[in-house]
């Protein structure tokens, strides 16, 4: 059981599997260790939006990697399908970022201009033209920014395809096994400990999502719960993802719609509150009145891994040699999964990687550490 692996990855969510996939593709022997069943935490709660222009709205280190990662999806879809036969359900019909008021509209017009200045396909759609794009949207909307290259995938299919793809390249997976400790000798990692075993490797990646800081105590990551619900309808209600400050509606295959999501800080409790769903329902019906005619499917919640500056950690640990951190992807872990996998794999294999910034490093974010540990 405890034979040597090139890389041990702690956490079987989308980030852990994406890293395992990228590494095994390069011929590395990987072992993913997951404390429960894989893909059951934040990964399975996500709506799957690739909202590079709606979630990242201004100049930020996240902006570039979000767009790069989004652009990796068409090739990744083909590659994963060829390798595993799994269709990740990439839908590229674009996203409408809604203005509820004239004030929202002014902000979104500025945002549209910003994205255009970066060469992105964004345009402003005034109320009068919105009806042509999405006839079922409420007539009270004050226009929308249309980001035609933003789309969505099935997070579960994507995570499963990464996991299966890694397996097909020789990667291993261990479920229902919690890593309780890192094995460190002379400030270098040599493996991990579980309740019953030790597993050895000179490279360990922490990809434990919102729980990553339980293993690596100095990691400033905290939980932010999100609740969602889904419905189905007879007829197609929308073709594009509807995104607003208040809620989003994602049109999935088979006339199924995911509506999300609440933002509740500081809890690991994955139970759904009636108040959260009640409020989302009202907001979604305000945007898309025909949603009232849809049939109820289900509700769920998940725990997003947040950092104070909302930038993930994607780097080697500054003092523990051989320890890498890939966690804190907050609202964008599905979107950022391809680039995170590639970046960590390149760091470990020593290939050149250029994010052009230290923003995703642990170094220099001590102030954030202190702030995060206040709650
Ligand atoms: P998780 O999926 O939480 O996986 C971490 C895994 O590590 C867990 O399975 C856990 O059991 C395991 N683990 C932790 N500690 C240990 C240990 N010590 N030993 C063994 N295993 C361990 N992102 C988008 O890009 N687009 C979206 O539309 C989107 N929508 C979202 C909607 C909601 C409601 C929520 C909650 C999130 C959404 N996100 C979205 C964010 C996205 O889901 C997360 O950023 C992403 O899933 C994080 O992936 P992860 O692998 O880091 O974490
Ligand atoms: N990115 C959507 C969410 O986290 O709710």
PDB file of N, CA, C and O in Angstrom, residues 183-190 316-323:
ATOM      1  N   UNK A 183       4.618  14.078   6.482  1.00  0.00           N
ATOM      2  CA  UNK A 183       5.863  13.544   7.054  1.00  0.00           C
ATOM      3  C   UNK A 183       6.992  14.439   6.571  1.00  0.00           C
ATOM      4  O   UNK A 183       7.245  14.545   5.353  1.00  0.00           O
ATOM      5  N   UNK A 184       7.633  15.117   7.507  1.00  0.00           N
ATOM      6  CA  UNK A 184       8.669  16.093   7.152  1.00  0.00           C
ATOM      7  C   UNK A 184      10.002  15.662   7.781  1.00  0.00           C
ATOM      8  O   UNK A 184      10.049  15.331   8.966  1.00  0.00           O
ATOM      9  N   UNK A 185      11.058  15.673   7.001  1.00  0.00           N
ATOM     10  CA  UNK A 185      12.412  15.455   7.542  1.00  0.00           C
ATOM     11  C   UNK A 185      13.306  16.565   7.024  1.00  0.00           C
ATOM     12  O   UNK A 185      13.390  16.777   5.816  1.00  0.00           O
ATOM     13  N   UNK A 186      13.974  17.264   7.929  1.00  0.00           N
ATOM     14  CA  UNK A 186      14.874  18.371   7.554  1.00  0.00           C
ATOM     15  C   UNK A 186      14.201  19.356   6.596  1.00  0.00           C
ATOM     16  O   UNK A 186      14.744  19.693   5.537  1.00  0.00           O
ATOM     17  N   UNK A 187      13.019  19.780   6.975  1.00  0.00           N
ATOM     18  CA  UNK A 187      12.246  20.767   6.198  1.00  0.00           C
ATOM     19  C   UNK A 187      11.920  20.307   4.774  1.00  0.00           C
ATOM     20  O   UNK A 187      11.687  21.108   3.875  1.00  0.00           O
ATOM     21  N   UNK A 188      11.917  18.985   4.575  1.00  0.00           N
ATOM     22  CA  UNK A 188      11.554  18.435   3.263  1.00  0.00           C
ATOM     23  C   UNK A 188      10.478  17.381   3.476  1.00  0.00           C
ATOM     24  O   UNK A 188      10.542  16.598   4.423  1.00  0.00           O
ATOM     25  N   UNK A 189       9.477  17.396   2.614  1.00  0.00           N
ATOM     26  CA  UNK A 189       8.425  16.400   2.772  1.00  0.00           C
ATOM     27  C   UNK A 189       8.933  15.035   2.291  1.00  0.00           C
ATOM     28  O   UNK A 189       9.680  14.953   1.303  1.00  0.00           O
ATOM     29  N   UNK A 190       8.556  13.981   3.015  1.00  0.00           N
ATOM     30  CA  UNK A 190       8.932  12.633   2.560  1.00  0.00           C
ATOM     31  C   UNK A 190       7.698  11.759   2.375  1.00  0.00           C
ATOM     32  O   UNK A 190       7.797  10.619   1.953  1.00  0.00           O
ATOM     33  N   UNK A 316       4.629  26.297  -4.892  1.00  0.00           N
ATOM     34  CA  UNK A 316       5.349  25.477  -3.913  1.00  0.00           C
ATOM     35  C   UNK A 316       5.318  26.210  -2.577  1.00  0.00           C
ATOM     36  O   UNK A 316       5.307  27.446  -2.524  1.00  0.00           O
ATOM     37  N   UNK A 317       5.291  25.449  -1.475  1.00  0.00           N
ATOM     38  CA  UNK A 317       5.323  26.047  -0.143  1.00  0.00           C
ATOM     39  C   UNK A 317       6.673  26.745   0.045  1.00  0.00           C
ATOM     40  O   UNK A 317       7.707  26.210  -0.342  1.00  0.00           O
ATOM     41  N   UNK A 318       6.688  27.945   0.631  1.00  0.00           N
ATOM     42  CA  UNK A 318       7.950  28.690   0.706  1.00  0.00           C
ATOM     43  C   UNK A 318       9.020  28.054   1.601  1.00  0.00           C
ATOM     44  O   UNK A 318      10.209  28.285   1.379  1.00  0.00           O
ATOM     45  N   UNK A 319       8.635  27.274   2.602  1.00  0.00           N
ATOM     46  CA  UNK A 319       9.665  26.710   3.485  1.00  0.00           C
ATOM     47  C   UNK A 319       9.709  25.180   3.476  1.00  0.00           C
ATOM     48  O   UNK A 319      10.768  24.603   3.742  1.00  0.00           O
ATOM     49  N   UNK A 320       8.613  24.528   3.201  1.00  0.00           N
ATOM     50  CA  UNK A 320       8.605  23.061   3.221  1.00  0.00           C
ATOM     51  C   UNK A 320       8.887  22.534   1.810  1.00  0.00           C
ATOM     52  O   UNK A 320       8.005  22.576   0.936  1.00  0.00           O
ATOM     53  N   UNK A 321      10.093  22.088   1.612  1.00  0.00           N
ATOM     54  CA  UNK A 321      10.508  21.639   0.272  1.00  0.00           C
ATOM     55  C   UNK A 321       9.652  20.446  -0.189  1.00  0.00           C
ATOM     56  O   UNK A 321       9.408  19.518   0.573  1.00  0.00           O
ATOM     57  N   UNK A 322       9.196  20.504  -1.398  1.00  0.00           N
ATOM     58  CA  UNK A 322       8.429  19.384  -1.945  1.00  0.00           C
ATOM     59  C   UNK A 322       6.937  19.459  -1.661  1.00  0.00           C
ATOM     60  O   UNK A 322       6.173  18.641  -2.163  1.00  0.00           O
ATOM     61  N   UNK A 323       6.525  20.460  -0.844  1.00  0.00           N
ATOM     62  CA  UNK A 323       5.090  20.628  -0.591  1.00  0.00           C
ATOM     63  C   UNK A 323       4.565  21.701  -1.549  1.00  0.00           C
ATOM     64  O   UNK A 323       5.132  22.790  -1.642  1.00  0.00           O
TER      65      UNK A 323
END
